[in-house]
Tab-separated table of C-alpha atoms and ligand atoms in Angstrom:
chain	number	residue	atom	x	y	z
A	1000	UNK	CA	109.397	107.494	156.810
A	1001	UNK	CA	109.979	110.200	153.966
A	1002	UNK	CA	106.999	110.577	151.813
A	1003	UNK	CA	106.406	112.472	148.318
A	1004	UNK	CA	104.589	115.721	149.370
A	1005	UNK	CA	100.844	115.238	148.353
A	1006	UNK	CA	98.030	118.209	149.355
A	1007	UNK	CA	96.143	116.361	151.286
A	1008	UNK	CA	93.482	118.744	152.132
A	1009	UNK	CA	92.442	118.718	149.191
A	1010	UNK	CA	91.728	114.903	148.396
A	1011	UNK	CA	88.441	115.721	150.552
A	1012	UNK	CA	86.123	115.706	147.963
A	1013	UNK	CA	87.423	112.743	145.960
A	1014	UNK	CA	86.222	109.677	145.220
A	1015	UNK	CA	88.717	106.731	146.549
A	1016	UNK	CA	90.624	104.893	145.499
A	1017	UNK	CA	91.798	107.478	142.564
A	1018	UNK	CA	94.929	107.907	140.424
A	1019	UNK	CA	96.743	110.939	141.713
A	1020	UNK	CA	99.324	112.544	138.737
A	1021	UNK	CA	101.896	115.330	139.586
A	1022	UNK	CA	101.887	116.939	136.045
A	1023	UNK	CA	105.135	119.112	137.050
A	1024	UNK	CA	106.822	116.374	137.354
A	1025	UNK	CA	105.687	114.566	134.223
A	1026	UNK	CA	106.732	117.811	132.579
A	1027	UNK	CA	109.932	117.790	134.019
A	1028	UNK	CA	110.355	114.387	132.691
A	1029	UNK	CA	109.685	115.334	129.271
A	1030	UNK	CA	112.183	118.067	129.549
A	1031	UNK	CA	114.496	115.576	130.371
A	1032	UNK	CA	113.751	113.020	127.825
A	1033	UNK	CA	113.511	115.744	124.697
A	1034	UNK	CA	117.161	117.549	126.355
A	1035	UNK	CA	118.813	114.111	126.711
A	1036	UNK	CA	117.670	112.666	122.822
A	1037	UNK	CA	118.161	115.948	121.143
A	1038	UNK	CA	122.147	115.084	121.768
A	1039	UNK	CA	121.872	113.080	119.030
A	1040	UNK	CA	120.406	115.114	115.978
A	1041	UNK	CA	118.698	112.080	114.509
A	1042	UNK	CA	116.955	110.088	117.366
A	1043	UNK	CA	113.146	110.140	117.724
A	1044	UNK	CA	111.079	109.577	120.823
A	1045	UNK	CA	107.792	107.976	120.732
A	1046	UNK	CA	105.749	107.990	123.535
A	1047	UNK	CA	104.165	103.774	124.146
A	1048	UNK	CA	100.462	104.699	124.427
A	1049	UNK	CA	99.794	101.413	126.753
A	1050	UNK	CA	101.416	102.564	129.571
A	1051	UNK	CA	98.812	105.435	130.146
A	1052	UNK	CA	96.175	106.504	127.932
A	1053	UNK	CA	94.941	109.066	129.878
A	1054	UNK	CA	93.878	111.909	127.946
A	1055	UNK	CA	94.931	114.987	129.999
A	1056	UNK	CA	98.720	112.851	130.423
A	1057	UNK	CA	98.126	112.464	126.480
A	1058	UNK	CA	97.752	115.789	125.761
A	1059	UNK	CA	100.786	116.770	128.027
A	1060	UNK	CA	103.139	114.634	126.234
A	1061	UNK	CA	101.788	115.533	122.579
A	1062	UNK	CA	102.251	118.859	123.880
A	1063	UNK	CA	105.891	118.483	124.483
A	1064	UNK	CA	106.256	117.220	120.690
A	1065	UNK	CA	106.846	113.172	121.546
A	1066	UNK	CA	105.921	110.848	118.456
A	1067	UNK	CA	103.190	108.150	119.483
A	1068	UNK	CA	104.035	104.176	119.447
A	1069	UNK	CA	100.930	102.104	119.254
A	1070	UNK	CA	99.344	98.569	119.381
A	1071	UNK	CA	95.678	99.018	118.296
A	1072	UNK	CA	93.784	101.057	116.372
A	1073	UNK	CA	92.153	102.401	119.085
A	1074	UNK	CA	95.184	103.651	120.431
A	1075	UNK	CA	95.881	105.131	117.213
A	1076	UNK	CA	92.560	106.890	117.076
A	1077	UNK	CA	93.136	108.235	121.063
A	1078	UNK	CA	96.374	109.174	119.914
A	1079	UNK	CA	95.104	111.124	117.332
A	1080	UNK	CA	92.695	112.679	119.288
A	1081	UNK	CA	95.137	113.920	121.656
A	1082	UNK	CA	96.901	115.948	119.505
A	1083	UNK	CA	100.169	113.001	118.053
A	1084	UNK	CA	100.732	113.933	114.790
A	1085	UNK	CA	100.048	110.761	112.274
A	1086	UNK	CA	103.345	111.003	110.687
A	1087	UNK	CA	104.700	110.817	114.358
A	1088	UNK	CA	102.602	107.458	115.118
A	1089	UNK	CA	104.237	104.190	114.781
A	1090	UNK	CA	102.258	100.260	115.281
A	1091	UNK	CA	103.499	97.091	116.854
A	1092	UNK	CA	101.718	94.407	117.398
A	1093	UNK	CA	101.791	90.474	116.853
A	1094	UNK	CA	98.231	90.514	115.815
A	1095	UNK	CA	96.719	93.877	113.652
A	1096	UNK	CA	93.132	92.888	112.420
A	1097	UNK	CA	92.232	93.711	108.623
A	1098	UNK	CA	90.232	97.059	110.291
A	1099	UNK	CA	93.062	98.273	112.420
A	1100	UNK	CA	95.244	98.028	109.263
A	1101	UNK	CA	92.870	99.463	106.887
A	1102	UNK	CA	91.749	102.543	109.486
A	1103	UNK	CA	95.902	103.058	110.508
A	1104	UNK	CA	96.733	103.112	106.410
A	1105	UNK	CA	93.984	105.914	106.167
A	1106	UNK	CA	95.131	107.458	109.088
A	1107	UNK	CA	98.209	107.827	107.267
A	1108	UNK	CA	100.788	106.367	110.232
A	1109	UNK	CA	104.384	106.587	109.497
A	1110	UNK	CA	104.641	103.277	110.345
A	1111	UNK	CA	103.775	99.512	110.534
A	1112	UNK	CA	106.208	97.492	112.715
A	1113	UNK	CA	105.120	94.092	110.979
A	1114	UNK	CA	106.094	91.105	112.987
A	1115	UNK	CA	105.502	88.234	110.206
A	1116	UNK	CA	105.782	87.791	106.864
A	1117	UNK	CA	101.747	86.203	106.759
A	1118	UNK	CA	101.487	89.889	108.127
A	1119	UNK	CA	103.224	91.600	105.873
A	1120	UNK	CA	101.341	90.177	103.300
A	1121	UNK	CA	97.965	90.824	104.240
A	1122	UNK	CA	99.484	95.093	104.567
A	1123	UNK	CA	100.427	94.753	100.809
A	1124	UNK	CA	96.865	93.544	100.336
A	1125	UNK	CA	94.788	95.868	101.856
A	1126	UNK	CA	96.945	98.597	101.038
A	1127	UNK	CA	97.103	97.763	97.179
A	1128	UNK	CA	93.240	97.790	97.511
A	1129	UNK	CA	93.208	101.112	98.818
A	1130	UNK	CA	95.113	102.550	96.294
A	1131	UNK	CA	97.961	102.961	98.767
A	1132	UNK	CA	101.687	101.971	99.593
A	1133	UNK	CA	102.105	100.777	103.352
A	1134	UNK	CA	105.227	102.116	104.682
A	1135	UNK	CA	106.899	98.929	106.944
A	1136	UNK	CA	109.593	97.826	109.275
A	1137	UNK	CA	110.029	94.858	109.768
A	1138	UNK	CA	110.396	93.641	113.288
A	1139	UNK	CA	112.535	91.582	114.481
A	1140	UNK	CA	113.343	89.239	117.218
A	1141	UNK	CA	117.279	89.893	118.432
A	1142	UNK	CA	117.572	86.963	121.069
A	1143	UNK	CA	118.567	89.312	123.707
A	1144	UNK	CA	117.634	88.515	126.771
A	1145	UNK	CA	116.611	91.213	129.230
A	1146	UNK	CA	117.477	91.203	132.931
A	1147	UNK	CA	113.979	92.147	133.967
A	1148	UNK	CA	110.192	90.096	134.958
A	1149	UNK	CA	109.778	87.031	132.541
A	1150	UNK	CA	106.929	88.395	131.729
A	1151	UNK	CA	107.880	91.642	130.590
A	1152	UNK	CA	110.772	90.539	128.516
A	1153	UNK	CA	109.989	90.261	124.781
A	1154	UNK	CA	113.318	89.671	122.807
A	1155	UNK	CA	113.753	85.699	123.605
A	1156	UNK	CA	113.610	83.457	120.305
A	1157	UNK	CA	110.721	81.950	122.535
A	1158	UNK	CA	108.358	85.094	122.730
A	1159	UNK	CA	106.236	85.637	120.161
A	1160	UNK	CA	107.618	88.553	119.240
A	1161	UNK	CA	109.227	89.640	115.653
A	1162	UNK	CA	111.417	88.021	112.527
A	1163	UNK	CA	113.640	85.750	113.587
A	1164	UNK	CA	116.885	86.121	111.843
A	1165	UNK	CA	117.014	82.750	109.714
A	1166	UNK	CA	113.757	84.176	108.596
A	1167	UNK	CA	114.761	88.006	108.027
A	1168	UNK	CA	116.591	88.137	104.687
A	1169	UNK	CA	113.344	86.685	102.837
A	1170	UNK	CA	111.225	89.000	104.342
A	1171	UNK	CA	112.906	92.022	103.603
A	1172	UNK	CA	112.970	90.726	99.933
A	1173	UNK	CA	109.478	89.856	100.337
A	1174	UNK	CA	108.907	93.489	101.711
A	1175	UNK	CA	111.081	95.192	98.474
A	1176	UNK	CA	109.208	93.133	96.200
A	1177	UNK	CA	105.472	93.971	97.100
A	1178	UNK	CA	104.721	97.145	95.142
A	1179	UNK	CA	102.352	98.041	97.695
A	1180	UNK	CA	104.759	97.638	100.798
A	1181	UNK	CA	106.985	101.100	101.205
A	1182	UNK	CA	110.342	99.113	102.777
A	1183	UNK	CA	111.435	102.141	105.539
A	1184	UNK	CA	114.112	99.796	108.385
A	1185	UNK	CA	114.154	97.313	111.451
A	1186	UNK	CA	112.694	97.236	114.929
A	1187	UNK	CA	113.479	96.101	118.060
A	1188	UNK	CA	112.532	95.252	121.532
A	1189	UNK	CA	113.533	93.555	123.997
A	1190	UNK	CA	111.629	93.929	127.288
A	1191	UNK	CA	110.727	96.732	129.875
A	1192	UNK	CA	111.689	97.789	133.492
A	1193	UNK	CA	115.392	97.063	131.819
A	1194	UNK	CA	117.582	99.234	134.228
A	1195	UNK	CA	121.310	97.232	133.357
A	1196	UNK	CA	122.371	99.188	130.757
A	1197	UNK	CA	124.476	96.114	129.359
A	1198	UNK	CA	121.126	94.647	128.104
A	1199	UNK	CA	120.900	97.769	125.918
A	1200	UNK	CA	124.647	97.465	125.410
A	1201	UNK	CA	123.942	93.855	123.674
A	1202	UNK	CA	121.022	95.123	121.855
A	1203	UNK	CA	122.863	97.733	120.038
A	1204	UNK	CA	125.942	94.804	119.399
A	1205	UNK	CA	123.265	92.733	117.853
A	1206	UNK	CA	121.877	95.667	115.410
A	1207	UNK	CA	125.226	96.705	114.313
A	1208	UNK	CA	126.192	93.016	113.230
A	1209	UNK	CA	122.796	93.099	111.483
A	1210	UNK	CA	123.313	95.978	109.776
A	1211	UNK	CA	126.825	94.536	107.990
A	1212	UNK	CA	125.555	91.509	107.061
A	1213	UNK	CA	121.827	93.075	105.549
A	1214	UNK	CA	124.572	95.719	103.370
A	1215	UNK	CA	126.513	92.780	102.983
A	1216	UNK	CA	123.633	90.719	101.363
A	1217	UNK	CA	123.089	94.759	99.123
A	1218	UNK	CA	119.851	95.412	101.188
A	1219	UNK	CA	119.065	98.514	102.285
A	1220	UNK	CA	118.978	99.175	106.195
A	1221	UNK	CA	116.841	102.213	106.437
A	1222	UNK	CA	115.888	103.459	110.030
A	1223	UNK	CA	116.040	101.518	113.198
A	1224	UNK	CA	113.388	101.378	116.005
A	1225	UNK	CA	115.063	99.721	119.026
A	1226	UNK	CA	111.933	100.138	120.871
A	1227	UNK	CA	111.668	100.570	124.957
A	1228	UNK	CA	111.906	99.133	127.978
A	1229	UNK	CA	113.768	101.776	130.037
A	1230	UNK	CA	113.146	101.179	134.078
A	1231	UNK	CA	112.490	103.036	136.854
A	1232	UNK	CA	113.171	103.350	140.756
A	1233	UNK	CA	110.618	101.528	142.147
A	1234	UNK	CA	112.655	101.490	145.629
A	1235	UNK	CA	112.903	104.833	146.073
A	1236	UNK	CA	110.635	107.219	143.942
A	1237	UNK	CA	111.446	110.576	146.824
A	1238	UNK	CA	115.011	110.568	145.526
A	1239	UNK	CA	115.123	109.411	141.995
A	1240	UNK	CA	111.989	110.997	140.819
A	1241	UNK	CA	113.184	111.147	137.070
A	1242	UNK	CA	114.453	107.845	135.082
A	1243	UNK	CA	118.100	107.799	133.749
A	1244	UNK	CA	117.675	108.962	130.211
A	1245	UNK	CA	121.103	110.417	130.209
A	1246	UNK	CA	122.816	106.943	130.495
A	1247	UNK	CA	120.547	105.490	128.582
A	1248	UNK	CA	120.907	107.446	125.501
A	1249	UNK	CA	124.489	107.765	126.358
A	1250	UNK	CA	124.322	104.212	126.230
A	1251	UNK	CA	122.679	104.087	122.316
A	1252	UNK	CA	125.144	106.827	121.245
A	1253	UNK	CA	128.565	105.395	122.115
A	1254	UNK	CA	127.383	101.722	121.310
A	1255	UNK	CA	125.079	101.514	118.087
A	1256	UNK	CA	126.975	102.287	115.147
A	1257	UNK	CA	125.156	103.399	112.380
A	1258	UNK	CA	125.976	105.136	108.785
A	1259	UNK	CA	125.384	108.938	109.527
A	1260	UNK	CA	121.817	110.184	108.746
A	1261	UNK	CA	120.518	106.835	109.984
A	1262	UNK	CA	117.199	107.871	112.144
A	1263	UNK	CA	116.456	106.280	115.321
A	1264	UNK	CA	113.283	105.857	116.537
A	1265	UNK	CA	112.656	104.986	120.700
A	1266	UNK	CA	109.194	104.070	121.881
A	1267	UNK	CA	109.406	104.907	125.697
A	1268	UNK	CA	106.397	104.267	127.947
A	1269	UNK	CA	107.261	103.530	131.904
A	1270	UNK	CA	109.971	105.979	132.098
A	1271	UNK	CA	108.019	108.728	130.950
A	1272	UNK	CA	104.866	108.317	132.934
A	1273	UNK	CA	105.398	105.510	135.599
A	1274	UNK	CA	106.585	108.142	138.592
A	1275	UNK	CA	104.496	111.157	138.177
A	1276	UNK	CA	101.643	108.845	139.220
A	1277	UNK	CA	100.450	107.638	143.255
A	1278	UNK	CA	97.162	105.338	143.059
A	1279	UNK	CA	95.534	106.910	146.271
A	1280	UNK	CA	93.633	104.578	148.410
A	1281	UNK	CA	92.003	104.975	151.847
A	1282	UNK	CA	92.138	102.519	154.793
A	1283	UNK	CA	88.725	101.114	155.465
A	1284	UNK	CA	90.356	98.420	158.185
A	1285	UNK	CA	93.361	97.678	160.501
A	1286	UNK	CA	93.103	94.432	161.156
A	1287	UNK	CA	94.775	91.915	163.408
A	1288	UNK	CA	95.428	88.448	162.143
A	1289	UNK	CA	97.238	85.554	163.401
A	1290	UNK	CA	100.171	85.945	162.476
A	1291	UNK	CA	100.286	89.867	160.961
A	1292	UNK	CA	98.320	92.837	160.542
A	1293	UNK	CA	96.488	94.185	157.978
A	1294	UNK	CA	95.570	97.641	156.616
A	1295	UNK	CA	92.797	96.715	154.304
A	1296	UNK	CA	92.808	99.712	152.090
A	1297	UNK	CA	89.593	100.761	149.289
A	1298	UNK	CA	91.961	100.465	146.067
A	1299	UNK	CA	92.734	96.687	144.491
A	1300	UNK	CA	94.502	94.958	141.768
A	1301	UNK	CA	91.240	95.999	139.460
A	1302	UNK	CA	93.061	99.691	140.150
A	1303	UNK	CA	96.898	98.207	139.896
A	1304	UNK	CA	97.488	95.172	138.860
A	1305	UNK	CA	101.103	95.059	138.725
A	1306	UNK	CA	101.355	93.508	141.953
A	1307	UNK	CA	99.310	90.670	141.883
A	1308	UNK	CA	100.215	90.127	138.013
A	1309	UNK	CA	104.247	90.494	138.081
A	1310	UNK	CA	104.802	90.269	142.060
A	1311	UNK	CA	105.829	93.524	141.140
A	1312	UNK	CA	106.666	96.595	144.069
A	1313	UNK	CA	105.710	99.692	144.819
A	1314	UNK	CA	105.960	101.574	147.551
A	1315	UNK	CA	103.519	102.135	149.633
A	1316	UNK	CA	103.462	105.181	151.775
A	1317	UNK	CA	100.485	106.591	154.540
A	1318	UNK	CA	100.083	110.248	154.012
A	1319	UNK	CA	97.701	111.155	156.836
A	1320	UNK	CA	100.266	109.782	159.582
A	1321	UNK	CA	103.274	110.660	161.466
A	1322	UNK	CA	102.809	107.993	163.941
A	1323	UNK	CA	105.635	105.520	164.443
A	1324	UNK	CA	106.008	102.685	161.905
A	1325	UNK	CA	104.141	99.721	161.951
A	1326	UNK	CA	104.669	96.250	159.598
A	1327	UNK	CA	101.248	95.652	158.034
A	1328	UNK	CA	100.015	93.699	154.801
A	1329	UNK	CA	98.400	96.114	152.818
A	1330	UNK	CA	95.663	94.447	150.888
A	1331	UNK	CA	92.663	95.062	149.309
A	1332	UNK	CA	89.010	94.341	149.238
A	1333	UNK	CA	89.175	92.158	145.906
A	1334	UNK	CA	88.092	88.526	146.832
A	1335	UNK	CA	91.169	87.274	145.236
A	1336	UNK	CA	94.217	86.175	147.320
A	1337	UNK	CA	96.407	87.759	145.449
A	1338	UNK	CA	94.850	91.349	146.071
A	1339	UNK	CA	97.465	92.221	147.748
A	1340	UNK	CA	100.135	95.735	147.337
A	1341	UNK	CA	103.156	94.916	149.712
A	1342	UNK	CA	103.314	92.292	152.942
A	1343	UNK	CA	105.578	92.999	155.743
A	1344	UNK	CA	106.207	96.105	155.092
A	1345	UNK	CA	107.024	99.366	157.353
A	1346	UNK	CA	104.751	102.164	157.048
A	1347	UNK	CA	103.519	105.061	160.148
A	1348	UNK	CA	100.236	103.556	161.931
A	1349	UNK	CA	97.178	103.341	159.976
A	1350	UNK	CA	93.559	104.279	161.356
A	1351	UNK	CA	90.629	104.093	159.396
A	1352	UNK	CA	90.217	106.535	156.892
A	1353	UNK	CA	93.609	107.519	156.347
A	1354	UNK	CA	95.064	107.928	152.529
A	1355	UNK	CA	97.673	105.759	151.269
A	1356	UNK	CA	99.776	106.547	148.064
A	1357	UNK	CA	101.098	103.643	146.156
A	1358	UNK	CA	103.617	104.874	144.259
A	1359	UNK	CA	105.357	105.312	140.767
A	1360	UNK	CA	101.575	104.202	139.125
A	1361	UNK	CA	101.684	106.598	136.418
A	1362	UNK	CA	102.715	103.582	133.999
A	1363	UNK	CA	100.989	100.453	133.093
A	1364	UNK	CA	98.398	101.598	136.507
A	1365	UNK	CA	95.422	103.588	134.777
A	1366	UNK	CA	95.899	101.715	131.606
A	1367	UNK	CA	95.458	97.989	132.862
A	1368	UNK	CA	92.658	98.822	135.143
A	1369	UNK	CA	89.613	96.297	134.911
A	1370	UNK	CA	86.603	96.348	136.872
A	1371	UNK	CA	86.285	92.821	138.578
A	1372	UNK	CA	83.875	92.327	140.963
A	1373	UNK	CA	81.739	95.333	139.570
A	1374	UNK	CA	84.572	98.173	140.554
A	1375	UNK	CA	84.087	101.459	139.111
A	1376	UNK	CA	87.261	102.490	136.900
A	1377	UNK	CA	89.079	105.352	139.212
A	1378	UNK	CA	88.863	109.064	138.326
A	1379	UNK	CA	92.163	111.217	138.018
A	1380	UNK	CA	93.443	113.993	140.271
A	1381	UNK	CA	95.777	116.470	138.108
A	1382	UNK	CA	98.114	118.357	140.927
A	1383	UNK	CA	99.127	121.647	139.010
A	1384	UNK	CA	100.024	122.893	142.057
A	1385	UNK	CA	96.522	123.729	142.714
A	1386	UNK	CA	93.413	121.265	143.376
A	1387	UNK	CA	92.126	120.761	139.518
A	1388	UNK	CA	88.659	118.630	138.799
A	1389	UNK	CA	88.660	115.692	136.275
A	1390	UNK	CA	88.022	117.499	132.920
A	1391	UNK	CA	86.838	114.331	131.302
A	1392	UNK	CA	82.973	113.791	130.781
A	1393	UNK	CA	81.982	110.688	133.014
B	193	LLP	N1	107.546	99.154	122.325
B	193	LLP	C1	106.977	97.929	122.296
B	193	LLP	C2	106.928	97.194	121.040
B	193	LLP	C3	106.442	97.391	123.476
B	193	LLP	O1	105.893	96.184	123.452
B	193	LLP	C4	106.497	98.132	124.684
B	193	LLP	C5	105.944	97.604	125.930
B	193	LLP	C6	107.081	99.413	124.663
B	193	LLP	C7	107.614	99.875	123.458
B	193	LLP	C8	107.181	100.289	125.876
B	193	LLP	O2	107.989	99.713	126.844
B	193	LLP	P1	108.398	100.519	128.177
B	193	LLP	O3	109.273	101.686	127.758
B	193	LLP	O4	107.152	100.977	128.821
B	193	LLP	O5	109.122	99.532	128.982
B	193	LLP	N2	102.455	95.732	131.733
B	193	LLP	C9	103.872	95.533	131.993
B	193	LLP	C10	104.741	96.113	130.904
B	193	LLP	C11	104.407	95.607	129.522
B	193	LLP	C12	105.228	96.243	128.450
B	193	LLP	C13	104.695	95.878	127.107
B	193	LLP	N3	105.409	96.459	126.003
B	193	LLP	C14	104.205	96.109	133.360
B	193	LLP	O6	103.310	96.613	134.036
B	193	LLP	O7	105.351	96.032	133.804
């Protein structure tokens, strides 16, 4: 089976299960994503905190001089803290509490991505009493529906996501009329792991028709956030190691048609982060049952819970072995039956003790770990190309 090359000797000392990031490749990636947006001189990238808050991957992508996108104000404070400009931070979110709002307005964000007008409201409030004007896009909902998990698509009239458009004219006069509210544009998004570029295609159809009929009405447009959602090879993370930004903002640049100096702002989290990362594991049991075999491994879904959650894959590779493949369940120790990483599934023979990668769980891995049943979080292994210690304190 062809594996990702991991140095193994030197996973000796570590703690399973752990998350295991190759940081040339995440730079790589950025390389990509800055070369590929810079073709257009007014598009933005923001980096979507959730998928991995990691510090040392924060610092990495604030390095390479990525805006932040962000759902809390925690995330705004760890954004901050790893070096994301506030006039680079932008914050979604159905549900911002009075302190998140009053802490991001101090902060001095660039931007509140306000989902309702009872939201909007409360902005202009706390911002008036602050002395301050909130600067605000208004979100809305485009009824596009992305090809993608049910869960993970957010641009349905049904999710609870954004303005919808019977709704959007009023707010935006709302939003002009509230001397503390600084009207700046619209945002978008409609789902993640979105690899048909069509769905992007009808996103950008939907934004131009709304930006006639807002001039139309003699509103102004300002800037448009269409958000994320760009996928990844989950199938087959050896070959395509690096998402397809060039179609993708190929995509935006031949189909969304905006007046010139119109910024664009992108909030990309999966495709940035999701392949530089491997959750390592170690088998504690091969195990016979009934009907299959098992390779009970010391990482769960408290580790990675995209497969139990979504159903989603990943592959699932043993990198101790070169013996002949096998078809195994590999599950976990977590006394939930839905612990489980892949079923019926080739990989070379597992004996006790060897390490298993699971694959492309740099994104939405780290970030949704729990600890059910008591699990420790897992500590970080930063390949440089050389063995490198967690720098964060415990
Ligand atoms: N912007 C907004 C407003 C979002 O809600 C999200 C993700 C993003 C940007 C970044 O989307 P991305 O580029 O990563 O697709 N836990 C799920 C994914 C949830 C995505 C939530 N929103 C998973 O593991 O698949």
């Amino acid at each position: 089976m062809l594996k990702g090359s991991f140095p193994v000797g030197e996973f000796a000392g570590m703690r399973t299960p752990f998350y295991y990031y190759d940081m040339p490749l995440l730079r790589r990636t950025l390389a990509e994503v800055t070369a590929q947006a810079s073709r257009h001189p007014d598009y933005h990238v923001h980096y979507a905190i959730k998928a991995n808050f990691n510090p040392v991957i924060l610092r990495t992508i604030s390095a390479a001089g990525l805006g932040a996108d962000c759902v809390s104000g925690e995330e705004i404070k760890v954004a901050l803290a790893s070096g994301f400009k506030a006039d680079g931070i932008v914050y979604s979110g159905v549900g911002k509490s009075d302190a998140e709002i009053s802490f991001a307005l101090g902060a001095g964000i660039s931007r509140f991505n306000v989902e309702s007008s009872a939201e909007l409201e409360v902005i202009a409030e706390i911002a008036a009493g602050m002395g301050l004007k909130a600067p605000v896009s208004l979100r809305v909902n485009p009824d596009v529906g992305a090809h993608t998990h049910a869960n993970i698509t957010t641009g349905l009239a049904e999710n609870k996501f954004g303005i919808n458009y019977e709704q959007l004219e009023g707010v935006i006069r709302l939003a002009l009329s509230l001397p503390s509210i600084d009207y700046k544009g619209l945002h978008f998004h409609i789902g993640s792991q979105i690899l048909d570029m069509m769905d992007f295609v009808a996103l950008c159809n939907r934004i131009n028709q709304l930006a006639v009929s807002i001039r139309g009405l003699g509103l102004p447009l300002g800037d448009i956030n269409v958000g994320g959602g760009l996928g990844i090879n989950y199938q087959h993370p050896n070959h395509l190691d690096i998402a397809g930004f060039e179609a993708y903002f190929a995509t935006f640049r031949k189909h969304l048609v905006l007046p010139r100096g119109t910024a664009v702002h992108f909030e990309l989290g999966r495709s940035i982060v999701a392949p530089c990362g491997s959750l390592i594991c170690r088998v504690l049991y091969v195990k016979e049952g009934t009907t299959r075999k098992f390779a009970i491994v010391d990482g769960s879904m408290t580790e990675l819970i995209r497969p139990a959650l979504y159903k989603a894959y990943h592959r699932v590779e043993n990198i101790s072995s070169d013996e002949p493949e096998e078809i195994y369940d590999v599950v976990g120790p977590v006394c939930e039956s839905s612990d489980v990483f892949v079923k019926a599934t080739a990989i070379d023979r597992c004996h006790r003790g060897d390490f298993m990668a699971i694959r492309s769980a740099g994104a939405y891995g780290e970030s949704m770990a729990s600890n059910y049943n008591c699990r420790p979080f897992p500590e970080s292994f930063y390949w440089e190309g050389k063995a490198t210690a967690d720098p964060r304190p415990e």
